[in-house]
Amino acid sequence: MTENRLARSTSPYLLQHKDNPVHWYPWGPEALAAAKAENKPILLSVGYAACHWCHVMAHESFEDASTAEVMNRLFINIKVDREERPDIDQIYMKALHALGEQGGWPLTMFLTPDGEPFWGGTYYPKEAKWGHPAFVDMLEAVSRTFHTDRERIETNRSGLLEALKTEITPTAPIDRSLMMAAGERLLSLYDPEHGGIKGAPKFPQASILDLLWRTGLRAGNDKAKETFLHTLRQIGNGGIYDHLKGGIARYSVDHLWLVPHFEKMLYDNGQYLDHLVTAYLATGEDLFRNRIEETVGWLLDEMRMEGGAFAASLDADSEGVEGKFYVWTADEIADVLGEEDAALFAKAYDVSPGGNWEGVTILNRLKAPSLSAKEEARLARLRKKLLERRSGRIRPGLDDKILADWNGLTIAALARAARFVSRESCLEAAQSAYDFVMETMMHDGHLGHSWRAGRLLLPGFASDYANMMNAALALAETCPEEAMTYIANAEKLGKALVEDYQTAEGAFYLTAADAEGLIVRPVTSADEATPNPNSMAALAFAKLYILTGKTEYRDLADKVLIALSSDIPKNVFATASLLTAFDTRTNGRLAVIVGPSGSDPNPFLKVLSKTVDPALHCLVLESTDDLPEDHPAKGKNALEDKTTVYLCREGACSFPITRRKELEEALTVIS
């Protein structure tokens, strides 16, 4: 039977292609069986719903009947949503890198009927240009080679399979000097004027920013800390930020943070929110507080789905044009605001008759980051008017699938924002999203990865378990009454992670033991736009050790870090989050605040927040009697009905602290 089989999918990305004349299969046994039966190579196309160049290739080629005829005649065609199946994406993207290609999406790979890669690329234009052959010419050449030059296919196939093998070679534990050297190396890559890594395009690089901040703290390096803050200021003032509604786009195509690739991803904004909290605590700047409020508002208004969890992304395109929903002309702004107000707005937001990008204006504050308080109040009113006008435009598409791992990142950030910014809606949102994932996305005690339209994709990935562990632990620190319940939930997730995903060396495979068989079982130490699952697992187990005192969690964190430590010197840029986990493991401390019912822990919490140390954790309890037996603070309760703090580290706790000044002095020692 020849047909497009994507209509039965739940992935919004696959459904975008359900009416293509291409006879698409989703990934699965049916497609592989067809390739073997017909002795055809497989054309694997991987993308995601918010991907601009995926749309371009679809419009040019996959919607074109003549191109589809060639694809259908010569190949078995498989379409994959990389967000729904990161395991498949990771395997074949690694194969593309082994071919010497930079990578990106759409990912276009050519496979044997057994699913083994032998050639590939990314976007192929319909007509030859930019040094790329025409897509149909490429298809015919690949098919011809597959059937007539099997020796060449075999050489490529065997070489790529060898490159896909993962050898875990545990070495000595990571040491502090490696972390400091990595921080210095990464700092040297930063743009001192515009922030971010030098050159273009500019990505937020969340994992690298995390490490930069931590090494700045540990080394007392003010330049590293200021680089972190400067980068966040530039992002918050740049065109990559949505100045009318909040939230950041995926990246900036230039070196100024001015012109975004307009898609808005949940994972970017979860990590961005966490960084904004750190920056606000460190500086008290209105810019960071405003961006927190605006970004949370965008998450709650536009990304929160029925049930409380968050959707995956907003598209870059609307009406077939990238960025059309977000850009403005000077005339339209004047029409909405009137001449006088439009003049003020133009001064603040870089509006000009000729525009700042392809004849239109991307709103930004790079040239006028701050005006007087009176002008800023007036600008806030003007932004509301423009937002109301924008709301009447045709909106970008929403990828409304719910991913457990991306929600975990966002839940943790919202919980932290709730602790330090005192916005009640942050905590409510974090808890409701957490409850959705832990209830609706659980099946027989196993966590799923993706949920949409009542269907759950099982089994989940290591990233789902690790990120939801960290989400649970963030809520444990934010919700004193339920702290022990959240910690217990994290322990259950950790137990399942170890049972179903752990390698013999102590790291974690991406896929579960009972997952569908692929040509390899991927395990990685490399960060992508999100921190890699091994880093997040090591971080979660390190935090569990800090919060519970149970040495089994210390040992699990150490196993991951030792197993993958040899990867770090090879590429500190791609393994920054492993060093972040190492920092929490070795510099992690816990403040246990114990007070009688009705006592106020806030004076001590304010002191703790001023340290802006992400490795410093906190539990607020009425009694330490509920702590695990292994915990060093067990039985150390409030003195004389006074709120009392114990600083604990590596199985030992400080003397009881009952005054703010004592706590400030105890925290001055930076490890």
XYZ file of C-alpha atoms in Angstrom:
671
model
C 0.000 0.000 0.000
C 1.398 3.404 -0.964
C 0.120 6.325 1.046
C 1.106 9.065 3.426
C 0.754 7.471 6.862
C 1.318 10.549 9.038
C -2.374 11.342 9.584
C -2.387 8.770 12.376
C 0.351 10.659 14.275
C -0.117 13.001 17.214
C 3.078 15.012 16.636
C 2.187 18.488 15.292
C 5.323 18.334 13.136
C 4.324 15.057 11.511
C 0.782 16.329 11.059
C 2.182 19.336 9.164
C 3.263 16.776 6.535
C 0.196 14.521 6.481
C -1.073 15.958 3.188
C 2.260 15.862 1.356
C 2.254 13.775 -1.827
C 5.288 12.009 -0.308
C 4.458 8.523 0.987
C 5.776 9.279 4.468
C 6.064 6.638 7.148
C 6.554 7.444 10.817
C 9.600 5.689 12.299
C 8.808 2.077 13.118
C 8.961 -1.592 12.096
C 6.531 -1.066 9.188
C 8.874 1.343 7.438
C 11.964 -0.804 7.933
C 10.097 -3.891 6.718
C 8.982 -2.034 3.584
C 12.544 -0.962 2.830
C 13.753 -4.558 3.083
C 10.879 -5.950 1.052
C 11.376 -3.428 -1.756
C 15.188 -3.295 -1.472
C 15.102 0.496 -1.320
C 17.271 2.845 0.705
C 15.565 4.927 3.371
C 15.312 8.693 3.212
C 15.084 9.871 6.820
C 13.915 13.465 7.327
C 14.122 14.821 10.886
C 12.801 18.213 11.995
C 10.443 19.939 14.376
C 7.307 22.028 14.186
C 8.891 25.448 14.809
C 11.795 24.924 12.380
C 11.924 27.580 9.637
C 14.197 25.716 7.206
C 12.094 22.584 7.701
C 9.147 24.604 6.401
C 11.189 25.902 3.481
C 12.222 22.429 2.362
C 8.663 21.182 2.820
C 7.204 23.953 0.641
C 9.878 23.581 -2.018
C 10.106 19.802 -2.226
C 7.777 17.743 -0.055
C 4.668 19.563 -1.290
C 5.811 19.333 -4.908
C 4.253 16.427 -6.801
C 7.173 15.900 -9.192
C 9.721 15.813 -6.367
C 7.482 13.514 -4.326
C 7.237 11.134 -7.296
C 11.032 10.713 -7.302
C 11.121 10.234 -3.531
C 8.352 7.635 -3.623
C 9.864 5.728 -6.540
C 13.408 5.558 -5.216
C 13.114 5.560 -1.411
C 11.145 4.526 1.629
C 10.547 7.929 3.222
C 10.460 8.322 7.006
C 9.567 11.548 8.820
C 10.638 12.025 12.477
C 9.887 14.747 15.030
C 13.241 15.268 16.762
C 11.518 16.526 19.906
C 9.361 13.421 20.142
C 12.229 11.065 19.257
C 15.493 12.654 20.443
C 17.102 9.206 20.405
C 16.721 8.860 16.634
C 17.801 12.450 16.086
C 20.865 12.007 18.282
C 22.030 8.846 16.499
C 21.747 10.181 12.962
C 22.972 13.667 13.803
C 26.109 12.055 15.223
C 26.458 10.157 11.937
C 26.177 13.422 10.007
C 28.906 14.970 12.160
C 31.079 11.951 11.395
C 30.688 12.856 7.707
C 32.244 16.233 8.493
C 28.985 18.181 8.263
C 28.067 20.848 10.817
C 24.530 19.618 11.341
C 21.173 21.285 11.784
C 17.557 20.807 10.812
C 16.013 19.558 8.688
C 18.325 16.581 9.001
C 18.308 14.545 5.788
C 19.940 11.120 6.100
C 20.151 8.163 3.739
C 20.021 4.724 5.372
C 20.210 1.089 4.383
C 17.008 -0.963 4.819
C 18.403 -1.974 8.233
C 18.442 1.686 9.301
C 22.223 2.078 9.045
C 23.386 5.488 7.733
C 25.619 5.835 4.681
C 25.177 9.469 3.580
C 23.380 12.656 4.529
C 23.082 16.384 4.885
C 20.632 18.982 6.136
C 18.571 21.316 3.956
C 18.698 20.580 0.228
C 17.255 23.273 -2.089
C 14.909 22.279 -4.871
C 17.203 23.947 -7.417
C 21.003 23.862 -7.236
C 22.369 26.875 -5.311
C 24.771 27.891 -2.530
C 27.056 25.041 -3.525
C 24.312 22.463 -2.907
C 22.997 20.180 -5.645
C 19.305 20.198 -6.499
C 17.392 17.883 -4.205
C 16.126 15.615 -7.005
C 19.635 15.338 -8.468
C 20.890 14.295 -5.031
C 18.110 11.703 -4.694
C 18.868 10.132 -8.050
C 22.624 10.049 -7.390
C 22.195 8.432 -3.957
C 19.765 5.831 -5.297
C 22.025 5.029 -8.224
C 25.036 4.606 -5.947
C 23.059 2.407 -3.551
C 22.140 -0.038 -6.311
C 25.318 0.026 -8.429
C 28.245 0.750 -6.083
C 27.654 -1.377 -3.001
C 31.336 -1.316 -2.112
C 31.182 2.441 -1.593
C 27.947 2.135 0.376
C 29.528 -0.548 2.566
C 32.614 1.586 3.197
C 30.475 4.517 4.304
C 28.094 2.323 6.303
C 30.798 0.506 8.237
C 32.745 3.686 8.884
C 29.704 5.507 10.250
C 28.700 2.563 12.440
C 32.177 2.581 13.923
C 31.855 6.315 14.608
C 28.523 5.716 16.334
C 30.001 3.336 18.878
C 30.186 4.850 22.347
C 33.082 3.764 24.522
C 32.853 4.879 28.127
C 36.333 5.029 29.613
C 36.163 6.007 33.293
C 39.182 7.941 34.508
C 40.096 9.718 37.700
C 37.488 12.058 39.188
C 37.203 15.583 37.830
C 39.206 18.066 39.844
C 38.738 21.743 40.638
C 41.578 22.842 38.373
C 39.812 21.381 35.324
C 36.647 23.310 36.164
C 38.570 26.561 36.644
C 40.519 26.068 33.412
C 37.291 25.351 31.522
C 35.741 28.528 32.919
C 38.732 30.608 31.812
C 38.675 29.021 28.372
C 34.973 29.701 27.912
C 35.335 33.250 29.213
C 37.927 33.922 26.507
C 35.324 33.052 23.860
C 32.871 35.738 25.014
C 32.201 38.976 23.176
C 33.120 41.782 25.622
C 30.949 44.340 23.815
C 27.787 42.447 22.931
C 27.895 39.461 25.262
C 27.476 35.861 24.213
C 30.032 33.826 22.311
C 31.928 35.947 19.781
C 30.598 36.119 16.247
C 27.296 35.082 14.705
C 24.892 33.465 15.087
C 24.460 34.002 18.817
C 22.729 31.390 20.976
C 21.878 31.838 24.664
C 24.216 28.871 25.467
C 22.531 28.256 28.821
C 24.866 25.516 30.058
C 27.939 27.624 29.327
C 26.428 30.632 31.104
C 25.739 28.419 34.138
C 29.362 27.336 34.291
C 30.622 30.878 33.732
C 28.651 32.096 36.753
C 29.801 29.238 38.973
C 33.477 29.562 38.090
C 33.174 33.287 38.695
C 31.882 32.543 42.193
C 34.478 29.894 43.010
C 37.463 31.851 41.703
C 36.242 35.255 42.875
C 36.418 36.246 39.200
C 34.366 39.409 38.817
C 34.961 39.442 35.054
C 33.272 36.052 34.651
C 30.295 37.128 36.745
C 29.963 40.427 34.899
C 30.136 38.614 31.554
C 27.197 36.463 32.667
C 25.233 39.575 33.671
C 26.223 41.572 30.590
C 25.107 38.762 28.288
C 21.719 38.626 30.008
C 21.352 42.408 29.729
C 22.077 42.246 25.999
C 19.630 39.390 25.492
C 16.979 41.206 27.521
C 17.421 44.392 25.490
C 17.958 42.718 22.128
C 15.571 41.784 19.364
C 15.847 38.154 20.449
C 13.574 39.183 23.332
C 9.855 39.745 22.683
C 9.418 43.241 24.127
C 5.631 43.205 23.926
C 4.866 39.857 25.534
C 8.039 38.367 27.001
C 10.227 35.362 26.319
C 13.183 34.856 24.003
C 13.479 33.429 20.525
C 15.740 30.499 19.710
C 18.804 32.523 18.698
C 20.028 35.653 16.952
C 21.333 35.340 13.420
C 23.698 38.302 13.924
C 26.327 39.214 16.529
C 24.174 41.934 18.136
C 21.227 39.854 19.469
C 19.127 41.992 17.104
C 17.626 39.684 14.458
C 16.146 36.525 15.951
C 15.328 33.216 14.413
C 11.798 33.838 15.605
C 10.729 30.446 16.967
C 10.186 30.437 20.745
C 11.101 27.218 22.528
C 9.997 26.159 26.001
C 13.433 24.866 26.981
C 15.184 28.141 26.113
C 12.753 30.140 28.195
C 12.852 27.809 31.186
C 16.632 28.174 31.345
C 16.461 31.901 30.616
C 14.054 32.390 33.505
C 16.439 30.621 35.869
C 19.294 32.889 34.763
C 17.136 35.978 35.201
C 16.482 35.007 38.822
C 20.214 34.700 39.465
C 20.882 38.034 37.774
C 18.139 39.797 39.723
C 19.347 38.431 43.051
C 22.903 39.483 42.206
C 22.063 43.026 41.110
C 18.520 44.009 42.065
C 18.216 45.612 38.605
C 14.738 46.463 37.370
C 15.614 45.058 33.944
C 15.937 41.544 35.311
C 12.872 41.803 37.539
C 10.794 43.066 34.606
C 12.022 40.299 32.320
C 11.113 37.719 34.963
C 7.585 39.088 35.252
C 7.133 39.344 31.490
C 8.552 35.921 30.676
C 6.461 34.237 33.358
C 3.438 36.081 31.998
C 4.149 34.778 28.492
C 4.588 31.221 29.757
C 1.299 31.315 31.642
C -0.706 33.107 28.951
C 0.557 31.479 25.759
C 2.317 28.218 26.609
C 0.312 26.709 29.460
C -2.055 24.011 28.260
C -5.236 22.618 29.765
C -4.106 20.568 32.741
C -1.283 22.958 33.645
C 1.744 21.674 31.731
C 3.526 23.684 29.042
C 3.541 23.329 25.262
C 6.771 22.766 23.361
C 7.153 25.760 21.051
C 5.793 28.599 18.945
C 6.623 28.607 15.257
C 9.001 31.062 13.606
C 6.598 31.589 10.714
C 3.081 32.899 10.291
C 1.288 33.218 6.967
C 4.323 31.488 5.480
C 6.661 34.357 6.437
C 9.328 34.167 9.122
C 8.813 36.715 11.894
C 5.745 38.354 10.346
C 3.815 38.187 13.630
C 6.506 40.101 15.544
C 7.809 42.878 13.263
C 6.482 46.398 12.684
C 6.605 49.308 10.286
C 6.982 52.869 11.514
C 3.651 53.754 9.901
C 1.780 51.005 11.732
C 3.252 52.057 15.078
C 2.258 55.680 14.397
C -1.238 54.526 13.458
C -1.619 52.720 16.803
C 0.109 55.224 19.080
C -0.315 58.606 17.459
C 2.510 60.884 16.370
C 3.761 62.105 19.772
C 3.772 58.724 21.493
C 5.192 57.050 18.395
C 8.168 59.432 18.534
C 8.994 58.390 22.113
C 8.504 54.733 21.257
C 10.733 55.055 18.192
C 13.527 56.564 20.287
C 13.332 53.736 22.796
C 12.770 50.774 20.462
C 14.920 51.569 17.414
C 11.998 52.314 15.084
C 12.779 54.111 11.826
C 10.999 54.551 8.467
C 13.454 52.194 6.768
C 13.376 49.646 9.574
C 16.322 47.736 11.008
C 15.746 44.424 9.181
C 14.549 43.902 5.615
C 12.517 47.130 5.630
C 10.684 46.433 8.896
C 11.509 46.956 12.553
C 12.403 44.360 15.150
C 11.710 46.017 18.482
C 14.773 46.264 20.720
C 16.346 48.428 23.423
C 19.991 47.966 22.479
C 20.467 51.653 21.651
C 18.344 53.003 24.527
C 18.435 50.433 27.338
C 16.945 52.813 29.901
C 15.098 56.106 29.973
C 13.651 58.134 32.821
C 11.150 56.513 35.184
C 8.401 58.720 33.768
C 9.228 57.711 30.193
C 9.443 54.029 31.126
C 5.969 54.172 32.680
C 4.666 55.782 29.512
C 6.367 53.150 27.366
C 4.678 50.389 29.362
C 1.277 51.832 28.386
C 2.343 52.092 24.747
C 3.515 48.475 24.690
C 0.059 47.376 25.831
C -1.527 49.212 22.911
C 0.831 47.583 20.423
C 0.310 44.185 21.993
C -3.433 44.608 21.587
C -2.936 45.428 17.893
C -0.578 42.467 17.485
C -3.117 40.116 19.032
C -5.300 40.653 15.962
C -2.649 39.236 13.627
C -2.558 35.635 12.458
C -0.556 33.847 15.130
C 2.384 31.483 14.618
C 1.547 27.824 15.036
C 1.733 26.299 18.513
C 3.338 22.883 18.942
C 1.109 21.804 21.792
C 2.709 18.495 22.671
C 3.887 18.276 26.280
C 7.419 17.017 26.842
C 8.352 15.815 30.318
C 12.006 16.876 30.179
C 11.334 20.409 28.886
C 8.593 20.842 31.457
C 11.043 19.712 34.135
C 13.444 22.536 33.231
C 10.605 25.061 33.309
C 9.092 23.779 36.564
C 12.447 24.080 38.319
C 12.881 27.667 37.087
C 9.355 28.671 38.110
C 9.857 27.150 41.558
C 13.070 29.109 42.011
C 11.407 32.297 40.810
C 8.609 31.701 43.319
C 11.162 31.451 46.139
C 12.956 34.668 45.382
C 10.575 36.924 43.471
C 7.463 36.235 45.562
C 5.075 35.777 42.656
C 2.374 33.357 43.765
C 1.415 32.443 40.206
C 4.942 31.059 39.672
C 4.495 28.458 42.392
C 0.981 27.562 41.322
C 2.168 27.107 37.744
C 5.156 25.011 38.802
C 3.026 22.742 40.956
C 0.253 22.266 38.401
C 2.733 21.431 35.616
C 4.548 19.041 37.934
C 1.296 17.332 38.911
C 0.307 16.909 35.261
C 3.583 15.244 34.323
C 3.704 13.012 37.400
C 0.081 11.930 37.089
C -0.995 12.078 33.440
C 2.378 11.149 31.958
C 2.981 8.197 34.282
C 1.926 4.687 33.267
C 2.465 1.671 35.525
C 5.150 3.540 37.413
C 7.046 4.546 34.268
C 7.399 8.126 33.061
C 6.528 8.912 29.455
C 8.224 11.451 27.239
C 5.525 13.144 25.160
C 1.800 13.658 25.644
C -0.681 15.057 23.166
C -4.361 14.540 22.359
C -4.728 11.972 25.102
C -1.851 9.818 23.850
C 1.337 9.170 25.805
C 4.634 8.208 24.183
C 6.370 5.517 26.253
C 8.947 4.752 27.478
C 10.426 8.076 28.498
C 14.065 9.043 28.136
C 16.762 9.514 30.756
C 16.334 13.275 30.256
C 12.698 13.031 31.388
C 13.603 11.304 34.648
C 16.617 13.503 35.394
C 14.873 16.813 34.655
C 11.789 15.848 36.645
C 14.016 14.827 39.563
C 15.494 18.322 39.556
C 11.990 19.808 39.278
C 10.848 17.837 42.327
C 13.866 18.971 44.327
C 13.305 22.621 43.359
C 9.746 22.324 44.653
C 11.022 20.669 47.846
C 13.029 23.812 48.548
C 10.058 26.066 47.733
C 7.238 24.233 49.544
C 8.158 23.531 53.200
C 4.952 21.662 53.994
C 5.477 19.204 51.134
C 9.281 19.089 51.051
C 9.603 15.473 52.157
C 6.973 14.345 49.633
C 8.793 16.011 46.752
C 12.112 14.533 47.891
C 10.514 11.077 48.051
C 9.197 11.563 44.507
C 12.682 12.458 43.287
C 14.027 9.321 44.952
C 11.457 7.153 43.143
C 12.367 8.720 39.808
C 16.045 8.168 40.585
C 15.428 4.516 41.388
C 13.692 3.981 38.037
C 16.493 5.824 36.233
C 19.111 3.518 37.738
C 17.106 0.359 37.077
C 16.200 1.062 33.448
C 18.910 3.349 32.042
C 22.240 2.898 33.824
C 25.299 1.658 31.938
C 27.757 -0.772 33.482
C 30.129 2.142 34.112
C 27.532 4.236 35.957
C 26.464 6.714 33.275
C 22.997 6.596 31.698
C 21.743 5.578 28.288
C 19.242 7.962 26.739
C 16.790 5.111 26.093
C 15.261 2.629 28.515
C 16.234 -1.033 28.625
C 12.843 -2.017 27.182
C 12.762 0.691 24.489
C 12.525 -0.074 20.789
C 15.778 -1.450 19.443
C 17.840 1.005 17.398
C 21.165 0.505 15.629
C 22.898 1.771 18.801
C 21.709 2.640 22.298
C 22.790 6.276 22.646
C 24.653 7.642 25.650
C 26.122 11.120 25.617
C 28.026 13.671 27.657
C 27.401 16.474 25.165
C 25.048 19.376 25.754
C 22.742 20.570 23.036
C 20.350 23.472 23.600
C 19.550 21.711 26.877
C 22.012 20.184 29.330
C 22.655 16.540 28.569
C 20.764 13.915 30.597
C 23.880 12.519 32.279
C 24.720 15.955 33.668
C 21.168 16.462 34.891
C 21.185 13.015 36.505
C 24.501 13.715 38.254
C 23.135 17.082 39.384
C 19.935 15.515 40.729
C 21.774 12.780 42.633
C 24.213 15.341 44.056
C 21.259 17.412 45.277
C 19.591 14.320 46.739
C 22.758 13.637 48.697
C 22.798 17.221 49.959
C 19.108 17.168 50.924
C 18.948 13.659 52.428
C 22.474 12.833 53.541
C 22.191 9.401 51.906
C 25.617 8.408 50.622
C 24.139 6.161 47.925
C 23.176 9.323 46.026
C 26.660 10.774 46.414
C 28.040 7.561 44.940
C 25.605 7.632 42.001
C 26.598 11.213 41.164
C 30.280 10.313 41.425
C 29.855 7.322 39.110
C 28.418 9.512 36.355
C 31.127 12.127 36.726
C 33.941 9.576 36.740
C 32.464 7.600 33.837
C 32.338 10.669 31.573
C 35.233 12.730 32.941
C 37.543 11.868 30.035
C 35.136 13.623 27.641
C 35.538 17.031 29.272
C 39.099 17.943 28.198
C 38.186 16.934 24.640
C 35.469 19.596 24.416
C 34.710 21.855 27.378
C 32.289 23.793 25.175
C 30.001 20.753 24.850
C 30.388 19.404 28.397
C 29.856 22.523 30.498
C 26.867 21.038 32.320
C 28.969 18.101 33.548
C 31.230 20.616 35.270
C 28.158 22.351 36.688
C 27.065 19.030 38.212
C 30.601 18.546 39.525
C 30.412 21.962 41.182
C 27.199 21.073 43.006
C 28.644 17.723 44.020
C 31.844 19.216 45.478
C 30.663 22.652 46.633
C 27.118 21.795 47.569
C 25.864 23.032 50.928
C 22.522 22.900 52.665
C 20.952 25.452 54.966
C 18.366 23.805 57.206
C 16.103 26.484 58.672
C 14.156 25.165 61.648
C 11.526 27.183 63.402
C 8.467 26.624 65.532
C 5.043 26.894 63.908
C 4.371 30.468 62.821
C 8.018 31.530 62.879
C 9.339 33.643 60.002
C 12.275 32.195 58.036
C 12.368 35.139 55.623
C 15.200 37.110 57.283
C 17.461 34.086 56.878
C 16.184 33.343 53.370
C 17.124 36.883 52.344
C 20.655 36.323 53.589
C 20.876 33.038 51.696
C 19.600 34.612 48.485
C 22.345 37.225 48.539
C 24.995 34.536 48.058
C 23.502 33.742 44.599
C 25.273 30.400 44.817
C 23.363 27.722 42.859
C 25.155 25.012 44.872
C 23.655 26.329 48.124
C 20.347 24.633 48.886
C 17.777 25.203 51.583
C 15.103 23.325 53.512
C 12.621 25.125 55.767
C 11.217 22.792 58.439
C 9.298 22.955 61.688
C 11.311 19.999 62.919
C 14.254 17.996 61.635
C 12.683 14.819 62.976
C 11.205 14.140 59.531
C 14.622 14.137 57.890
C 16.101 10.774 56.851
C 18.120 8.949 59.497
C 21.281 9.545 57.429
C 20.864 13.311 57.466
C 23.485 15.187 59.518
C 20.850 17.684 60.714
C 18.551 14.947 62.069
C 17.505 15.878 65.591
C 19.035 19.364 65.450
C 15.966 21.486 66.132
C 15.254 25.110 66.998
C 16.940 26.586 70.020
C 14.652 28.126 72.650
C 11.807 28.570 70.149
C 14.038 30.714 67.936
C 14.354 30.215 64.219
C 17.647 28.349 63.889
C 19.850 27.628 60.891
C 22.275 24.745 60.424
C 24.726 24.839 57.509
C 25.509 21.285 56.444
C 28.103 19.850 54.111
C 29.524 16.385 53.404
C 27.832 14.686 56.343
C 28.417 17.381 58.974
C 26.521 20.468 60.171
C 27.570 23.753 61.704
C 26.807 25.004 65.157
C 23.245 26.378 65.523
C 22.879 29.874 64.034
C 20.142 32.128 65.390
C 21.205 35.563 64.130
C 21.397 36.954 60.617
C 24.913 38.293 61.119
C 26.151 34.871 62.193
C 24.719 33.366 59.010
C 26.296 36.080 56.863
C 29.683 35.352 58.430
C 29.288 31.595 57.977
C 28.506 32.077 54.282
C 31.513 34.247 53.503
C 33.743 31.228 52.939
C 33.600 30.373 49.240
C 34.710 26.847 48.450
